[in-house]
Each structure stands twice: as C-alpha cells, then as structure tokens.
mmCIF file of C-alpha atoms in Angstrom:
data_model
loop_
_atom_site.group_PDB
_atom_site.id
_atom_site.type_symbol
_atom_site.label_atom_id
_atom_site.label_comp_id
_atom_site.label_asym_id
_atom_site.label_seq_id
_atom_site.Cartn_x
_atom_site.Cartn_y
_atom_site.Cartn_z
ATOM 1 C CA MET A 613 103.817 61.389 36.156
ATOM 2 C CA SER A 614 103.389 61.489 32.400
ATOM 3 C CA ARG A 615 100.080 61.951 30.680
ATOM 4 C CA TRP A 616 100.118 58.404 29.358
ATOM 5 C CA ALA A 617 100.784 56.978 32.812
ATOM 6 C CA MET A 618 97.834 58.977 34.229
ATOM 7 C CA LEU A 619 95.522 57.680 31.543
ATOM 8 C CA ALA A 620 96.623 54.079 32.177
ATOM 9 C CA LEU A 621 96.028 54.413 35.930
ATOM 10 C CA MET A 622 92.573 55.905 35.394
ATOM 11 C CA GLY A 623 91.723 52.996 33.068
ATOM 12 C CA VAL A 624 92.719 50.442 35.695
ATOM 13 C CA LEU A 625 90.643 52.185 38.356
ATOM 14 C CA ALA A 626 87.635 52.407 36.044
ATOM 15 C CA GLY A 627 87.863 48.663 35.335
ATOM 16 C CA CYS A 628 87.882 47.808 39.031
ATOM 17 C CA ASN A 629 84.855 49.984 39.656
ATOM 18 C CA ALA A 630 83.030 48.371 36.713
ATOM 19 C CA ARG A 631 83.567 44.847 38.131
ATOM 20 C CA GLU A 632 82.275 45.668 41.644
ATOM 21 C CA PRO A 633 78.556 45.770 40.714
ATOM 22 C CA ALA A 634 78.891 42.422 38.973
ATOM 23 C CA ARG A 635 80.336 40.904 42.134
ATOM 24 C CA ASP A 636 77.562 42.464 44.198
ATOM 25 C CA ASN A 637 74.924 41.095 41.797
ATOM 26 C CA ALA A 638 76.416 37.609 42.045
ATOM 27 C CA THR A 639 76.331 37.818 45.841
ATOM 28 C CA VAL A 640 72.693 38.906 45.839
ATOM 29 C CA GLU A 641 71.773 36.073 43.456
ATOM 30 C CA ASN A 642 73.532 33.492 45.627
ATOM 31 C CA LYS A 643 71.736 34.801 48.727
ATOM 32 C CA SER A 644 68.426 34.580 46.889
ATOM 33 C CA ILE A 645 69.064 30.936 45.960
ATOM 34 C CA LEU A 646 70.011 30.109 49.547
ATOM 35 C CA ALA A 647 66.882 31.811 50.830
ATOM 36 C CA GLU A 648 64.766 29.862 48.357
ATOM 37 C CA ASP A 649 66.370 26.596 49.471
ATOM 38 C CA ASP A 650 65.698 27.504 53.115
ATOM 39 C CA GLY A 651 62.071 28.239 52.254
ATOM 40 C CA LEU A 652 61.659 24.831 50.596
ATOM 41 C CA ALA A 653 63.216 23.162 53.589
ATOM 42 C CA ASN A 654 60.867 24.989 55.962
ATOM 43 C CA ASN A 655 57.846 24.100 53.807
ATOM 44 C CA SER A 656 58.900 20.444 53.742
ATOM 45 C CA ALA A 657 59.214 20.453 57.511
ATOM 46 C CA ALA A 658 55.798 22.054 57.844
ATOM 47 C CA GLU A 659 54.179 19.562 55.455
ATOM 48 C CA ALA A 660 55.828 16.522 57.036
ATOM 49 C CA PRO A 661 53.317 14.330 58.909
ATOM 50 C CA LYS A 662 53.423 14.618 62.655
ATOM 51 C CA SER A 663 52.639 10.933 63.112
ATOM 52 C CA ILE A 664 54.157 7.824 61.599
ATOM 53 C CA LEU A 665 50.737 6.128 61.631
ATOM 54 C CA ARG A 666 49.131 5.631 58.237
ATOM 55 C CA PRO A 667 45.628 7.129 58.266
ATOM 56 C CA GLU A 668 44.524 4.906 55.393
ATOM 57 C CA VAL A 669 45.044 1.792 57.512
ATOM 58 C CA VAL A 670 41.736 0.873 59.183
ATOM 59 C CA PRO A 671 41.956 -1.402 62.257
ATOM 60 C CA ASP A 672 40.258 -4.773 61.952
ATOM 61 C CA GLU A 673 36.765 -4.983 63.400
ATOM 62 C CA PRO A 674 36.383 -7.382 66.340
ATOM 63 C CA GLU A 675 35.022 -10.766 65.348
ATOM 64 C CA LYS A 676 31.356 -11.291 66.122
ATOM 65 C CA PRO A 677 30.598 -14.249 68.404
ATOM 66 C CA GLU A 678 29.112 -17.345 66.750
ATOM 67 C CA LEU A 679 25.409 -17.576 67.505
ATOM 68 C CA LYS A 680 23.882 -20.872 68.658
ATOM 69 C CA PRO A 681 20.354 -21.739 69.795
ATOM 70 C CA VAL A 682 19.938 -21.575 73.574
ATOM 71 C CA ASP A 683 18.104 -24.060 75.828
ATOM 72 C CA LEU A 684 17.628 -23.141 79.481
ATOM 73 C CA VAL A 685 15.823 -25.001 82.281
ATOM 74 C CA VAL A 686 14.475 -22.862 85.127
ATOM 75 C CA PRO A 687 13.537 -25.047 88.147
ATOM 76 C CA PHE A 688 10.422 -24.412 90.245
ATOM 77 C CA GLY A 689 11.098 -27.204 92.723
ATOM 78 C CA ALA A 690 10.532 -25.459 96.044
ATOM 79 C CA ALA A 691 9.052 -22.178 94.843
ATOM 80 C CA GLY A 692 5.702 -23.522 93.641
ATOM 81 C CA LEU A 693 4.509 -21.089 90.963
ATOM 82 C CA LYS A 694 6.913 -18.206 91.615
ATOM 83 C CA LEU A 695 10.460 -17.487 90.506
ATOM 84 C CA ASP A 696 13.076 -17.762 93.244
ATOM 85 C CA ASP A 697 16.463 -16.018 93.368
ATOM 86 C CA GLY A 698 18.128 -18.914 91.547
ATOM 87 C CA GLY A 699 15.636 -18.711 88.706
ATOM 88 C CA ARG A 700 16.053 -14.951 88.355
ATOM 89 C CA LYS A 701 19.819 -15.359 88.248
ATOM 90 C CA LEU A 702 19.529 -17.897 85.426
ATOM 91 C CA LEU A 703 17.293 -15.538 83.452
ATOM 92 C CA ASP A 704 19.678 -12.616 84.002
ATOM 93 C CA GLU A 705 22.498 -14.724 82.575
ATOM 94 C CA LEU A 706 20.263 -15.631 79.636
ATOM 95 C CA LEU A 707 19.803 -11.946 78.846
ATOM 96 C CA THR A 708 23.573 -11.518 78.454
ATOM 97 C CA ASN A 709 23.808 -14.346 75.906
ATOM 98 C CA PRO A 710 24.679 -13.064 72.370
ATOM 99 C CA THR A 711 21.867 -15.136 70.846
ATOM 100 C CA THR A 712 19.299 -13.530 73.146
ATOM 101 C CA ALA A 713 20.679 -10.081 72.372
ATOM 102 C CA ALA A 714 20.462 -10.828 68.629
ATOM 103 C CA GLY A 715 16.654 -10.752 68.799
ATOM 104 C CA GLY A 716 15.564 -14.312 68.012
ATOM 105 C CA ALA A 717 12.209 -15.783 69.016
ATOM 106 C CA ILE A 718 11.832 -17.054 72.601
ATOM 107 C CA THR A 719 9.627 -20.080 73.448
ATOM 108 C CA ILE A 720 8.695 -20.520 77.122
ATOM 109 C CA SER A 721 7.324 -23.956 78.058
ATOM 110 C CA GLY A 722 5.797 -24.693 81.470
ATOM 111 C CA HIS A 723 5.828 -28.210 83.044
ATOM 112 C CA THR A 724 4.652 -29.948 86.222
ATOM 113 C CA ASP A 725 4.994 -33.274 87.981
ATOM 114 C CA THR A 726 2.192 -35.871 88.007
ATOM 115 C CA ARG A 727 0.742 -35.029 91.412
ATOM 116 C CA GLY A 728 -2.772 -33.607 91.122
ATOM 117 C CA ASN A 729 -5.226 -33.845 88.202
ATOM 118 C CA ASP A 730 -4.387 -33.065 84.603
ATOM 119 C CA ARG A 731 -6.391 -29.836 84.433
ATOM 120 C CA ASP A 732 -4.813 -28.334 87.548
ATOM 121 C CA ASN A 733 -1.346 -29.299 86.332
ATOM 122 C CA LEU A 734 -2.004 -27.640 82.984
ATOM 123 C CA VAL A 735 -2.976 -24.409 84.756
ATOM 124 C CA SER A 736 0.066 -24.598 87.024
ATOM 125 C CA SER A 737 2.431 -25.121 84.101
ATOM 126 C CA ARG A 738 1.035 -22.035 82.358
ATOM 127 C CA LYS A 739 1.412 -19.912 85.482
ATOM 128 C CA ARG A 740 5.058 -20.935 85.775
ATOM 129 C CA ALA A 741 5.718 -20.088 82.139
ATOM 130 C CA GLU A 742 3.954 -16.744 82.555
ATOM 131 C CA ALA A 743 6.098 -15.965 85.609
ATOM 132 C CA VAL A 744 9.210 -16.375 83.454
ATOM 133 C CA ARG A 745 7.672 -14.326 80.645
ATOM 134 C CA ASP A 746 6.725 -11.507 83.018
ATOM 135 C CA TYR A 747 10.241 -11.380 84.434
ATOM 136 C CA LEU A 748 11.761 -11.136 80.958
ATOM 137 C CA LEU A 749 9.231 -8.410 80.140
ATOM 138 C CA SER A 750 10.375 -6.468 83.208
ATOM 139 C CA ARG A 751 13.944 -6.757 81.921
ATOM 140 C CA GLY A 752 13.071 -5.202 78.581
ATOM 141 C CA VAL A 753 12.372 -8.198 76.325
ATOM 142 C CA PRO A 754 9.538 -7.314 73.873
ATOM 143 C CA ALA A 755 6.335 -9.323 74.351
ATOM 144 C CA GLU A 756 6.119 -10.130 70.630
ATOM 145 C CA ARG A 757 9.352 -12.133 70.845
ATOM 146 C CA MET A 758 7.937 -14.555 73.427
ATOM 147 C CA THR A 759 5.526 -17.469 73.103
ATOM 148 C CA VAL A 760 4.103 -19.246 76.189
ATOM 149 C CA ILE A 761 3.142 -22.940 76.017
ATOM 150 C CA ALA A 762 1.642 -25.010 78.845
ATOM 151 C CA PHE A 763 2.422 -28.745 78.752
ATOM 152 C CA GLY A 764 1.215 -29.730 82.200
ATOM 153 C CA GLU A 765 2.529 -33.151 83.220
ATOM 154 C CA THR A 766 2.800 -34.560 79.681
ATOM 155 C CA ARG A 767 6.544 -34.072 79.188
ATOM 156 C CA ALA A 768 8.331 -35.267 82.286
ATOM 157 C CA LEU A 769 12.050 -34.666 82.366
ATOM 158 C CA VAL A 770 12.692 -37.620 84.692
ATOM 159 C CA PRO A 771 10.389 -40.302 86.196
ATOM 160 C CA ASN A 772 8.122 -39.041 88.976
ATOM 161 C CA ALA A 773 8.383 -42.356 90.814
ATOM 162 C CA LYS A 774 11.176 -44.734 91.701
ATOM 163 C CA ALA A 775 11.644 -48.116 90.042
ATOM 164 C CA ASP A 776 9.691 -49.857 92.843
ATOM 165 C CA GLY A 777 6.720 -47.548 92.261
ATOM 166 C CA SER A 778 7.258 -45.411 95.356
ATOM 167 C CA ASP A 779 7.138 -41.627 95.186
ATOM 168 C CA ASP A 780 10.307 -39.786 94.147
ATOM 169 C CA PRO A 781 10.208 -36.217 95.548
ATOM 170 C CA GLU A 782 13.502 -35.284 93.861
ATOM 171 C CA GLY A 783 12.261 -36.503 90.484
ATOM 172 C CA ARG A 784 9.002 -34.583 90.835
ATOM 173 C CA ALA A 785 10.944 -31.432 91.791
ATOM 174 C CA LYS A 786 12.978 -31.676 88.590
ATOM 175 C CA ASN A 787 9.777 -31.932 86.538
ATOM 176 C CA ARG A 788 8.369 -28.724 88.023
ATOM 177 C CA ARG A 789 10.203 -26.471 85.633
ATOM 178 C CA VAL A 790 10.082 -24.000 82.773
ATOM 179 C CA GLU A 791 12.129 -24.527 79.631
ATOM 180 C CA VAL A 792 13.271 -21.454 77.713
ATOM 181 C CA GLN A 793 14.421 -21.841 74.127
ATOM 182 C CA VAL A 794 15.968 -18.919 72.226
ATOM 183 C CA ALA A 795 16.114 -19.387 68.450
ATOM 184 C CA LEU A 796 18.586 -17.801 66.062
ATOM 185 C CA PRO A 797 17.473 -14.529 64.480
ATOM 186 C CA ALA A 798 16.039 -14.770 60.960
ATOM 187 C CA SER A 799 19.207 -13.380 59.345
ATOM 188 C CA ALA A 800 21.399 -16.072 60.928
ATOM 189 C CA GLU A 801 18.974 -18.839 59.934
ATOM 190 C CA THR A 802 18.994 -17.613 56.323
ATOM 191 C CA SER A 803 22.791 -17.595 56.121
ATOM 192 C CA THR A 804 23.016 -21.190 57.384
ATOM 193 C CA ALA A 805 20.115 -22.547 55.316
ATOM 194 C CA ALA A 806 20.715 -25.209 52.645
ATOM 195 C CA PRO A 807 20.842 -24.035 48.983
ATOM 196 C CA ASP A 808 17.557 -24.028 47.088
ATOM 197 C CA ASN A 809 16.748 -26.466 44.256
ATOM 198 C CA GLY A 810 18.067 -24.094 41.599
ATOM 199 C CA THR A 811 21.423 -23.812 43.345
ATOM 200 C CA ALA A 812 21.598 -27.571 43.913
ATOM 201 C CA GLU A 813 20.852 -28.280 40.222
ATOM 202 C CA ALA A 814 23.518 -25.800 39.140
ATOM 203 C CA LEU A 815 26.092 -27.472 41.410
ATOM 204 C CA ALA A 816 25.166 -30.908 40.025
ATOM 205 C CA ALA A 817 25.471 -29.694 36.402
ATOM 206 C CA ASP A 818 28.853 -28.161 37.144
ATOM 207 C CA SER A 819 30.055 -31.407 38.719
ATOM 208 C CA LYS A 820 29.060 -33.380 35.584
ATOM 209 C CA THR A 821 30.866 -30.900 33.353
ATOM 210 C CA GLN A 822 34.097 -31.294 35.310
ATOM 211 C CA GLN A 823 33.854 -35.099 35.007
#
C-alpha cells in the first residue's frame, strides 16, 4: 500500500472515531429527556387526587322543623289529683316536640269540675297543675321555664250537667284537667313579629314613590 493510501485510510478511521462521542452524547441526552418525562408523569400521578369528590362542596344542612305553639290537655278524670300512665305518656310526647326542645315558656293551667266549693276546687286545680310541673321537672325541664296557674272551676271545657239539668259524669271528667301551653322561643317570636313603625313608614314612602 502506498503512503498516500495509508494516510487516507488513517484519516477515515480518525473521522469515525471522532463521530462516536457525539453519537454517545446524543444518546445520553435523549435518555435524560425520557427520564425527565417519566419523572413528570410519576409526579402527576402522585399529585392526582385519590377521590373524585370535590372537597369545596359542602353538603346542605338539614332543614329545621317549623316551630308552632303547642297546646296539650292532660286529663285527670279518674286519677283525682295524680298523674296516671296516660298523662305521663302525653307529657313524654310533649318533651319530644321541637317547640318544647327549643326552650320556650311553658304555662301549666289546672282546672276542676263544679262539684265541691270554689275554694276546694281552686286548691285541687293547683295540685293537678303542680303534679304536671313536678313530672316535667323530673324529666329535666328547668323550673324557670314553667308557670303554674290555678283556675278552679271557672273555665269549664264542657258543661258539667246535661241539658235537662241532671249530672253529667263524663262532662265533669273532661273538666278535671291540666292544660299545658308551650310558647315559641323569643328568637322565633322576634323573627315573625310585624315591622316597627319606622319600617312601616319606609315601606309606605317607597310605595308612594313607585306610584
């Protein structure tokens, strides 16, 4: 082989060797890019929420029951001055009423029939009302919420005698009773109260302006 041929061959070999590092560098760079892409993908998977529920969505609160004043009649027909099982059951149901639970004032009115004298009937009506009050106290109702009133025979629920003037035992039994009234709490009464004079005058002025 001539000298010039040897030199040409050595030049070709040197060129091949010079290009190899460039190819290796390109391969390393491509691998680095792929690794970076894989890292982003892994991070995205790690940061992805595990639940499709939106935490910013707050469930609606259950609607509060509408409060209304409560009127309850507790009979004392056959029990005299003491609560019987039927009366206690009625009072237990009263305690579960939303208006009672809301904390409004409780008025307890005692009543009798017309048999006996007025003074004795007044005492009996108070004892019946106090029996109801004491039972509610035993069930956790604060004493300051309750007011006891004795009416005696003055507020009969039904006539104590029949139309011909004869005695009516069933009518008298219905009059031996205690009435329990539970009022709305102060907050509920305020929200349903009529507007004051200033508000009413403002509404009237606005109505005239629109006309």
